[in-house]
Short mmCIF file of C-alpha atoms in Angstrom, two decimals:
data_model
loop_
_atom_site.label_atom_id
_atom_site.label_comp_id
_atom_site.label_asym_id
_atom_site.label_seq_id
_atom_site.Cartn_x
_atom_site.Cartn_y
_atom_site.Cartn_z
CA GLU A 103 -52.42 37.60 31.21
CA ALA A 104 -49.41 37.45 33.55
CA GLN A 105 -46.27 37.45 31.48
CA VAL A 106 -42.73 38.66 30.67
CA THR A 107 -42.27 40.23 27.26
CA GLN A 108 -39.05 40.82 25.34
CA ASN A 109 -38.43 42.84 22.26
CA PRO A 110 -37.22 42.27 19.66
CA ARG A 111 -37.38 38.48 19.45
CA TYR A 112 -34.78 38.31 16.68
CA LEU A 113 -32.04 40.81 15.99
CA ILE A 114 -29.08 40.71 13.55
CA THR A 115 -26.63 43.59 14.02
CA VAL A 116 -23.13 44.52 13.27
CA THR A 117 -20.12 44.89 15.60
CA GLY A 118 -20.10 48.16 17.64
CA LYS A 119 -23.66 49.30 16.85
CA LYS A 120 -25.31 50.00 20.22
CA LEU A 121 -28.60 48.11 20.80
CA THR A 122 -31.13 47.65 23.59
CA VAL A 123 -33.28 44.65 24.24
CA THR A 124 -36.41 45.48 26.28
CA CYS A 125 -37.97 43.44 29.04
CA SER A 126 -41.22 44.16 30.69
CA GLN A 127 -43.37 42.23 33.21
CA ASN A 128 -46.85 42.88 34.36
CA MET A 129 -46.87 40.96 37.61
CA ASN A 130 -45.55 43.64 39.97
CA HIS A 131 -42.38 41.50 40.48
CA GLU A 132 -39.57 42.98 42.42
CA TYR A 133 -36.79 40.67 41.15
CA MET A 134 -35.76 40.72 37.52
CA SER A 135 -32.71 39.05 35.77
CA TRP A 136 -31.09 38.66 32.45
CA TYR A 137 -29.50 35.42 31.24
CA ARG A 138 -27.67 34.34 28.08
CA GLN A 139 -27.90 30.76 26.82
CA ASP A 140 -25.18 29.24 24.71
CA PRO A 141 -25.01 25.57 23.53
CA GLY A 142 -23.19 23.45 26.10
CA LEU A 143 -23.04 26.27 28.66
CA GLY A 144 -26.59 26.35 29.96
CA LEU A 145 -27.96 29.67 31.21
CA ARG A 146 -25.57 32.21 32.62
CA GLN A 147 -26.83 35.24 34.58
CA ILE A 148 -25.68 38.63 33.26
CA TYR A 149 -27.27 41.07 35.61
CA TYR A 150 -30.07 41.03 38.22
CA SER A 151 -32.19 43.65 39.99
CA MET A 152 -33.86 43.23 43.41
CA ASN A 153 -35.89 46.40 43.03
CA VAL A 154 -36.13 49.74 41.29
CA GLU A 155 -32.78 51.47 41.11
CA VAL A 156 -30.96 48.32 42.57
CA THR A 157 -28.92 46.32 40.16
CA ASP A 158 -25.97 43.85 40.53
CA LYS A 159 -23.67 41.87 38.46
CA GLY A 160 -24.29 38.21 37.62
CA ASP A 161 -21.59 35.88 36.49
CA VAL A 162 -21.03 37.24 32.98
CA PRO A 163 -21.66 41.06 33.11
CA GLU A 164 -18.79 42.29 30.73
CA GLY A 165 -20.05 44.14 27.78
CA TYR A 166 -23.54 44.65 29.07
CA LYS A 167 -25.32 47.38 30.98
CA VAL A 168 -28.82 47.45 32.60
CA SER A 169 -31.07 49.90 34.31
CA ARG A 170 -34.08 49.64 36.51
CA LYS A 171 -35.86 53.03 36.51
CA GLU A 172 -39.42 51.41 36.76
CA LYS A 173 -40.48 48.24 38.45
CA ARG A 174 -41.88 46.77 35.33
CA ASN A 175 -38.90 47.33 32.95
CA PHE A 176 -35.44 45.94 32.85
CA PRO A 177 -33.68 46.82 29.60
CA LEU A 178 -30.37 45.24 28.54
CA ILE A 179 -27.98 47.36 26.74
CA LEU A 180 -25.11 46.39 24.60
CA GLU A 181 -22.99 49.57 24.02
CA SER A 182 -20.65 48.07 21.55
CA PRO A 183 -21.70 44.56 20.64
CA SER A 184 -19.07 41.97 19.51
CA PRO A 185 -19.55 38.67 17.80
CA ASN A 186 -19.01 36.77 21.13
CA GLN A 187 -22.18 38.28 22.35
CA THR A 188 -24.16 36.28 19.71
CA SER A 189 -26.51 34.33 21.88
CA LEU A 190 -30.06 33.58 23.04
CA TYR A 191 -31.06 35.98 25.73
CA PHE A 192 -33.80 35.51 28.35
CA CYS A 193 -35.25 37.99 30.80
CA ALA A 194 -36.81 36.63 33.98
CA SER A 195 -38.70 37.90 37.04
CA SER A 196 -39.85 36.56 40.35
CA LEU A 197 -42.04 38.16 43.03
CA ASN A 198 -39.05 38.94 45.22
CA ARG A 199 -35.68 37.59 46.24
CA GLY A 200 -37.37 35.06 48.54
CA ARG A 201 -39.70 33.61 45.98
CA HIS A 202 -37.86 31.17 43.94
CA GLU A 203 -40.10 30.62 40.92
CA GLN A 204 -38.76 32.68 38.07
CA TYR A 205 -41.00 33.51 35.10
CA PHE A 206 -39.06 33.74 31.83
CA GLY A 207 -39.60 35.77 28.81
CA PRO A 208 -39.81 34.08 25.36
CA GLY A 209 -36.20 34.98 24.53
CA THR A 210 -34.32 37.11 22.07
CA ARG A 211 -32.03 35.57 19.59
CA LEU A 212 -29.17 38.07 18.89
CA THR A 213 -26.57 37.74 16.09
CA VAL A 214 -23.68 40.03 15.93
CA THR A 215 -21.69 39.95 12.73
CA GLY B 72 -15.20 28.15 42.14
CA GLN B 73 -18.81 27.37 41.47
CA SER B 74 -20.00 24.52 39.46
CA LEU B 75 -22.98 22.26 38.80
CA GLU B 76 -22.78 18.85 37.13
CA GLN B 77 -25.60 17.01 35.48
CA PRO B 78 -25.64 14.26 32.84
CA SER B 79 -25.81 15.75 29.29
CA GLU B 80 -28.38 13.25 28.02
CA VAL B 81 -30.89 10.65 29.30
CA THR B 82 -33.18 8.41 27.36
CA ALA B 83 -36.22 6.46 28.47
CA VAL B 84 -39.40 5.02 27.28
CA GLU B 85 -42.95 6.18 27.79
CA GLY B 86 -44.42 5.02 31.09
CA ALA B 87 -40.93 4.63 32.67
CA ILE B 88 -39.33 6.51 35.61
CA VAL B 89 -36.16 8.49 35.02
CA GLN B 90 -33.86 10.27 37.59
CA ILE B 91 -31.67 13.30 36.62
CA ASN B 92 -28.98 13.98 39.01
CA CYS B 93 -27.29 17.27 39.95
CA THR B 94 -24.17 17.79 42.11
CA TYR B 95 -23.06 21.12 42.86
CA GLN B 96 -20.12 23.14 44.45
CA THR B 97 -20.97 26.70 45.41
CA SER B 98 -19.47 29.08 47.90
CA GLY B 99 -23.09 29.93 49.21
CA PHE B 100 -26.15 27.86 49.05
CA TYR B 101 -29.75 28.75 49.68
CA GLY B 102 -31.63 26.15 47.59
CA LEU B 103 -31.83 24.09 44.39
CA SER B 104 -34.42 24.68 41.67
CA TRP B 105 -35.33 22.61 38.62
CA TYR B 106 -36.44 24.07 35.22
CA GLN B 107 -37.84 22.45 32.16
CA GLN B 108 -37.22 23.82 28.65
CA HIS B 109 -38.60 22.54 25.40
CA ASP B 110 -36.80 23.11 22.16
CA GLY B 111 -37.44 26.68 21.05
CA GLY B 112 -39.09 27.59 24.26
CA ALA B 113 -38.32 29.43 27.51
CA PRO B 114 -37.46 27.74 30.75
CA THR B 115 -40.29 26.92 33.04
CA PHE B 116 -40.12 26.44 36.74
CA LEU B 117 -40.69 22.87 38.08
CA SER B 118 -39.66 22.80 41.76
CA TYR B 119 -37.54 24.20 44.48
CA ASN B 120 -35.89 22.55 47.57
CA ALA B 121 -34.31 24.49 50.30
CA LEU B 122 -34.23 21.74 52.89
CA ASP B 123 -33.19 18.15 52.72
CA GLY B 124 -35.74 15.69 51.55
CA LEU B 125 -38.27 15.01 48.83
CA GLU B 126 -40.71 17.48 47.29
CA GLU B 127 -43.53 16.04 45.24
CA THR B 128 -45.60 17.79 42.46
CA GLY B 129 -47.65 15.47 40.46
CA ARG B 130 -45.52 13.25 38.31
CA PHE B 131 -42.39 15.13 39.25
CA SER B 132 -40.36 14.97 42.44
CA SER B 133 -37.27 16.65 43.50
CA PHE B 134 -34.89 15.64 46.16
CA LEU B 135 -32.10 17.47 48.04
CA SER B 136 -29.21 16.51 50.25
CA ARG B 137 -27.29 19.54 51.38
CA SER B 138 -24.68 17.42 53.12
CA ASP B 139 -23.81 15.65 49.92
CA SER B 140 -24.24 18.75 47.71
CA TYR B 141 -26.58 16.62 45.65
CA GLY B 142 -30.03 16.76 44.30
CA TYR B 143 -32.12 14.91 41.77
CA LEU B 144 -35.26 15.31 39.70
CA LEU B 145 -37.50 12.30 39.39
CA LEU B 146 -39.94 12.09 36.55
CA GLN B 147 -42.58 9.28 36.79
CA GLU B 148 -45.06 7.91 34.20
CA LEU B 149 -43.00 9.44 31.48
CA GLN B 150 -44.94 10.99 28.53
CA MET B 151 -43.66 11.96 25.09
CA LYS B 152 -44.27 15.60 26.01
CA ASP B 153 -41.67 15.24 28.70
CA SER B 154 -38.95 15.15 26.10
CA ALA B 155 -37.07 18.37 26.88
CA SER B 156 -33.98 19.78 28.54
CA TYR B 157 -33.92 19.93 32.37
CA PHE B 158 -31.72 22.33 34.22
CA CYS B 159 -30.87 22.44 37.88
CA ALA B 160 -29.96 25.77 39.30
CA VAL B 161 -28.41 26.79 42.72
CA HIS B 162 -29.68 29.81 44.52
CA ASN B 163 -26.44 31.59 45.67
CA THR B 164 -27.51 34.51 47.76
CA ASP B 165 -29.39 36.65 45.13
CA LYS B 166 -27.83 34.94 42.18
CA LEU B 167 -29.06 31.94 40.29
CA ILE B 168 -26.40 29.64 38.86
CA PHE B 169 -27.61 27.02 36.21
CA GLY B 170 -26.19 23.73 35.33
CA THR B 171 -25.56 22.91 31.60
CA GLY B 172 -28.75 20.97 31.35
CA THR B 173 -29.82 17.35 30.64
CA ARG B 174 -31.58 16.57 27.46
CA LEU B 175 -34.36 13.89 28.03
CA GLN B 176 -35.54 11.86 25.11
CA VAL B 177 -38.76 9.80 25.67
CA PHE B 178 -39.34 7.04 23.22
CA PRO B 179 -42.71 5.35 22.51
#
């Protein structure tokens, strides 16, 4: 089944404790992206990647890191999480930059206390 | 700056037609997408417009006017399952910028 998977789905952590949210797609998509969703603010793009070893900042990259060492994986890293990073996070992928349909993962609800 | 505006909430009854508008201001524009998101779920793609005009996909249609920086999503023959949030999103070079979403409630 073609899909985007994220792990964990739920995470409660404390300020400053490094964490990684994994994202994997099995559709051989080139383009991958991370979004955060907050009430009243819609989805905001954190980082995106157009292919392996190519990543770029979205609109809200502060406090986050990403890597794209393999085509299928695009982990999101929070080196020192803070409470303002409490949010619902979505990973998404599309075939390439010219194909506009993005497939979203199920989401990761993160709480930082 | 970059901004998208859409109504926060729309209500309608089953079988009706509803239009959700989206106006945008961006420094670069390649196209406008629409996504649907049910409560607790992930966004799912509905449509994409790069050129002016109407795109139809079943009960849903999407319209774009680049000169007016305006688009809309038209939902016909509304069903209860259409109750969800709908987001417009501007493709700005390689970035995707989402609106804040319109919550559609369909009543019997």
